[in-house]
Coordinates of C-alpha atoms and ligand atoms in Angstrom, one line a residue:
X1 CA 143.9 140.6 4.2
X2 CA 145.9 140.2 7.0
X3 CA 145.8 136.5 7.5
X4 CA 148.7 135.3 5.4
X5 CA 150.9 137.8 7.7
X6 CA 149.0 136.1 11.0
X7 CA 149.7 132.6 9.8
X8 CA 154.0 133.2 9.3
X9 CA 153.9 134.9 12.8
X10 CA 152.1 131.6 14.2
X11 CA 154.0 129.1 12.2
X12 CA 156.4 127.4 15.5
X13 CA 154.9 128.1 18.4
X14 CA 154.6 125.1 20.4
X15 CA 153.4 123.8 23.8
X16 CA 152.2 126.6 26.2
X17 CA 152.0 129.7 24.7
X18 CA 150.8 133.3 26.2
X19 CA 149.7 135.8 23.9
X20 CA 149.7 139.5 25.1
X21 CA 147.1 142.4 23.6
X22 CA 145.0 139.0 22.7
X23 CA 142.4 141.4 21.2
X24 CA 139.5 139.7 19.4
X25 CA 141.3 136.7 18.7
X26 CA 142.4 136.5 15.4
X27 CA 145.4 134.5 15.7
X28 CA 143.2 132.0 16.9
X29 CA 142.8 129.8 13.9
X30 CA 146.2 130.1 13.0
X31 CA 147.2 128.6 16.2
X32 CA 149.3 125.4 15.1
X33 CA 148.8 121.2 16.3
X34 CA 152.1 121.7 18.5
X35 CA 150.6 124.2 20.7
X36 CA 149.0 122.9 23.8
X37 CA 147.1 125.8 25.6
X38 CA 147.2 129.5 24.9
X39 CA 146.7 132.1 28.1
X40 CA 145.5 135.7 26.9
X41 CA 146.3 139.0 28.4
X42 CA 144.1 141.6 27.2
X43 CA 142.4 144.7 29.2
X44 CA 139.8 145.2 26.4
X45 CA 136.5 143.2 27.7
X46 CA 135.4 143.9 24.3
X47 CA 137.7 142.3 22.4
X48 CA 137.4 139.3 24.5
X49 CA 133.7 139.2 24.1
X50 CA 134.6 139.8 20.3
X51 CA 136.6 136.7 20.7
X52 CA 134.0 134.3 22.0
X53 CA 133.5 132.1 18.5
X54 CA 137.0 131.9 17.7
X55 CA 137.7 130.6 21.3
X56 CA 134.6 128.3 21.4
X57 CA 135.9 126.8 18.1
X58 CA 139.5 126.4 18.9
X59 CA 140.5 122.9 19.5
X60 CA 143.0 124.0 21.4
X61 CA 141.9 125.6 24.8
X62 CA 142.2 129.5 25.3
X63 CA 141.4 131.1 28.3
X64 CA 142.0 134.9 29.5
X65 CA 144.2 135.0 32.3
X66 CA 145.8 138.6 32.5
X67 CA 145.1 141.9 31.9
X68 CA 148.2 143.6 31.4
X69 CA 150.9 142.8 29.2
X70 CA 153.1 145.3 31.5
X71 CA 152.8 142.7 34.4
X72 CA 152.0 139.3 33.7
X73 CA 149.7 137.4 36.5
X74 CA 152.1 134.6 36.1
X75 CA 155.1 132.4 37.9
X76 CA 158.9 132.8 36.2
X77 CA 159.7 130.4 33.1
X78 CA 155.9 129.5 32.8
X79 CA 155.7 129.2 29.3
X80 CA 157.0 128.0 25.9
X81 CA 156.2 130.3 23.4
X82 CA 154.9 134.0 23.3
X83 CA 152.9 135.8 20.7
X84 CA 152.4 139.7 19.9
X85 CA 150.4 141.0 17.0
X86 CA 150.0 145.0 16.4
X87 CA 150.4 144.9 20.0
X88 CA 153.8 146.6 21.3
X89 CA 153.0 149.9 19.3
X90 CA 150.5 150.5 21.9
X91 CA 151.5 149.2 25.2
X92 CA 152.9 152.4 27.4
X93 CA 155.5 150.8 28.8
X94 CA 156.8 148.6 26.4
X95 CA 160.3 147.6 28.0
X96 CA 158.3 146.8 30.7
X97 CA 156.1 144.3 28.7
X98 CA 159.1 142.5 26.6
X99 CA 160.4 142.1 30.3
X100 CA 157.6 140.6 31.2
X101 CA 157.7 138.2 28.5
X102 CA 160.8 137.2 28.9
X103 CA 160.2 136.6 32.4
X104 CA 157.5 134.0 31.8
X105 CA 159.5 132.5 29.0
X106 CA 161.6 129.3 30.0
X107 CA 165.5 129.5 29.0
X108 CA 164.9 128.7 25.1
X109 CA 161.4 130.2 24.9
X110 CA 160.2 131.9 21.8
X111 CA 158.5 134.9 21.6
X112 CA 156.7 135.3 18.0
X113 CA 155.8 138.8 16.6
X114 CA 154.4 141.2 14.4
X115 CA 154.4 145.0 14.7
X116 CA 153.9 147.8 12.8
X117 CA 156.6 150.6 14.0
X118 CA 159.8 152.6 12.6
X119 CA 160.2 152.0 8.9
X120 CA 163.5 151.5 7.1
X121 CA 163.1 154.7 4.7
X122 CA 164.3 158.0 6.5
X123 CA 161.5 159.8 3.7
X124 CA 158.8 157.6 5.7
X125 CA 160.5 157.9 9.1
X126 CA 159.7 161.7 9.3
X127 CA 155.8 161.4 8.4
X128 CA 156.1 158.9 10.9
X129 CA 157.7 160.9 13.7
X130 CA 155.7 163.9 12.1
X131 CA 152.3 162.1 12.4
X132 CA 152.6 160.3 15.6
X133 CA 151.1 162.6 18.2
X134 CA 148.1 162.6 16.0
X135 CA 148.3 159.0 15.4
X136 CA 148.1 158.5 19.6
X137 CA 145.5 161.1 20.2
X138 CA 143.2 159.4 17.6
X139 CA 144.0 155.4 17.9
X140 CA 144.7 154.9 22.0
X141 CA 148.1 155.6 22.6
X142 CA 149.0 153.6 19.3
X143 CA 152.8 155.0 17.9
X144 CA 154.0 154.8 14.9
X145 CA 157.2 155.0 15.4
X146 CA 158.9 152.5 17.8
X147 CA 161.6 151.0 16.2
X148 CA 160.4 147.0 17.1
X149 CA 163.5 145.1 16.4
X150 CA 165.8 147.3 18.7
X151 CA 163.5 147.5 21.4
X152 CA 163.3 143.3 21.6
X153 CA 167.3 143.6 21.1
X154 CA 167.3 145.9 24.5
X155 CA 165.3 144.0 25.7
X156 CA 168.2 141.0 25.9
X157 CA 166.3 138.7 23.6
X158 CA 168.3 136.9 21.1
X159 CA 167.1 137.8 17.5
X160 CA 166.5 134.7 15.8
X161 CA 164.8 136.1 12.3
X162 CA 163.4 139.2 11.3
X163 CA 161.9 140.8 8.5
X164 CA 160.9 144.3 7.8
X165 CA 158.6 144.9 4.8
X166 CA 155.9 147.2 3.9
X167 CA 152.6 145.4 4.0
X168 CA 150.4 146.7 1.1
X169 CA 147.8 148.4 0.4
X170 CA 148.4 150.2 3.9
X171 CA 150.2 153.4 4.2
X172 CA 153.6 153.4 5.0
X173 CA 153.6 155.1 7.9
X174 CA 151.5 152.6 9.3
X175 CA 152.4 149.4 6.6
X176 CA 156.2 149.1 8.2
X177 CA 155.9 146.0 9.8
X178 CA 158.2 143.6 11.8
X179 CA 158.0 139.9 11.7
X180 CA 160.0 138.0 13.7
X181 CA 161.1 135.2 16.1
X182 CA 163.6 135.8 19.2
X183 CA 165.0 133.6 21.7
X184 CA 164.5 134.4 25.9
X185 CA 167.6 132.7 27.7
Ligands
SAM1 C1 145.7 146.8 17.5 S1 145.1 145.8 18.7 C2 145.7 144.2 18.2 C3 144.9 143.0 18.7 C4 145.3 141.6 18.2 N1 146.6 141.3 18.7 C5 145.3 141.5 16.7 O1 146.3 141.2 16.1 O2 144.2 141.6 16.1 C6 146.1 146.1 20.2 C7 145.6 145.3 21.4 O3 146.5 145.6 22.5 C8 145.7 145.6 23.6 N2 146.4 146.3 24.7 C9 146.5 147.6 25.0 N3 147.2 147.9 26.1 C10 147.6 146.6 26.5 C11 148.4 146.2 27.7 N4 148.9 147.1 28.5 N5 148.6 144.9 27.8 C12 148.1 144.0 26.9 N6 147.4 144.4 25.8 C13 147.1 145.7 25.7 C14 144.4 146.4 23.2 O4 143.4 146.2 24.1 C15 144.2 145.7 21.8 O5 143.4 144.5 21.9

């Protein structure tokens, strides 16, 4: 259901790319020609264990090498392209981790995205601020109601596209996503 949304996010990353809250892979196959290696940062062993077809399929090679998105294992301007999906409502410190990313990023690097957080309706914005201390209790720290695009603005990335829609047939509390590329200089 979700794959046409996976395969916009992934459309454009090139060269070496990390990929933070990797999960169970399933950006894998959408991974495109241009992209030359992919380091994962995940904490879940589960999900990586999940991810052990996907990664043994990919042509391109995939290997976990962090395990927190809040402070990446790796040296300044390391990489070419960065990838979150359904990632940054969850992360605790989520400043720290677009830091992070941007850290890692060389001047120009991309960072590719899609998140569920803050919708653009105030009616949906106050289930959403309603329901969110249920929503962490019950889904590990998961919030519904970060507002993506201004914490990636904060964050002194440069916003190069983003679009906000409601992906159907998900609530819209937890439907209101942002997809999006921005800039690290
Ligand atoms: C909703 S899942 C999304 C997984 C995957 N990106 C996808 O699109 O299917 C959120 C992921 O973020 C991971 N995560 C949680 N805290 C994290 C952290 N501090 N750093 C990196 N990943 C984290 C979780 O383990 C989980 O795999």
């Amino acid at each position: 259901m979700l794959d046409p949304v996976r395969v916009r996010t992934c459309a454009g990353l090139s060269g070496r790319v990390v990929e933070i809250g990797f999960g169970s892979g399933r950006n894998v196959p959408f991974y495109p020609a241009e992209v030359t290696s992919v380091s994962a940062v995940e904490p879940a062993d589960n999900g990586w264990r999940m991810a052990a077809r996907r990664v043994a399929a990919s042509p391109i090679p995939v290997e976990r090498a962090g395990l927190d998105g809040q402070s990446l294992p790796f040296e300044d301007d390391s990489f070419d392209s960065a990838l979150s999906t359904w990632t940054l409502c969850t992360i605790p410190d989520v400043m720290a981790a677009l830091a992070e990313v941007r850290r890692v990023l060389v001047p120009g690097g991309v960072f590719h995205f899609v998140e569920h957080g803050l919708a653009p309706d105030a009616s949906v914005r106050k289930w959403q601020h309603r329901c969110n201390p249920l929503q962490r209790t019950l889904f590990g720290g998961c919030n519904l109601n970060r507002d993506i695009g201004a914490l990636i603005d904060e964050a002194g990335f440069e916003m190069r596209t983003l679009d906000r829609f409601y992906e159907k047939p998900t609530p819209k509390t937890l439907g209101a996503l942002s997809l999006g590329v921005a800039v690290s200089h």
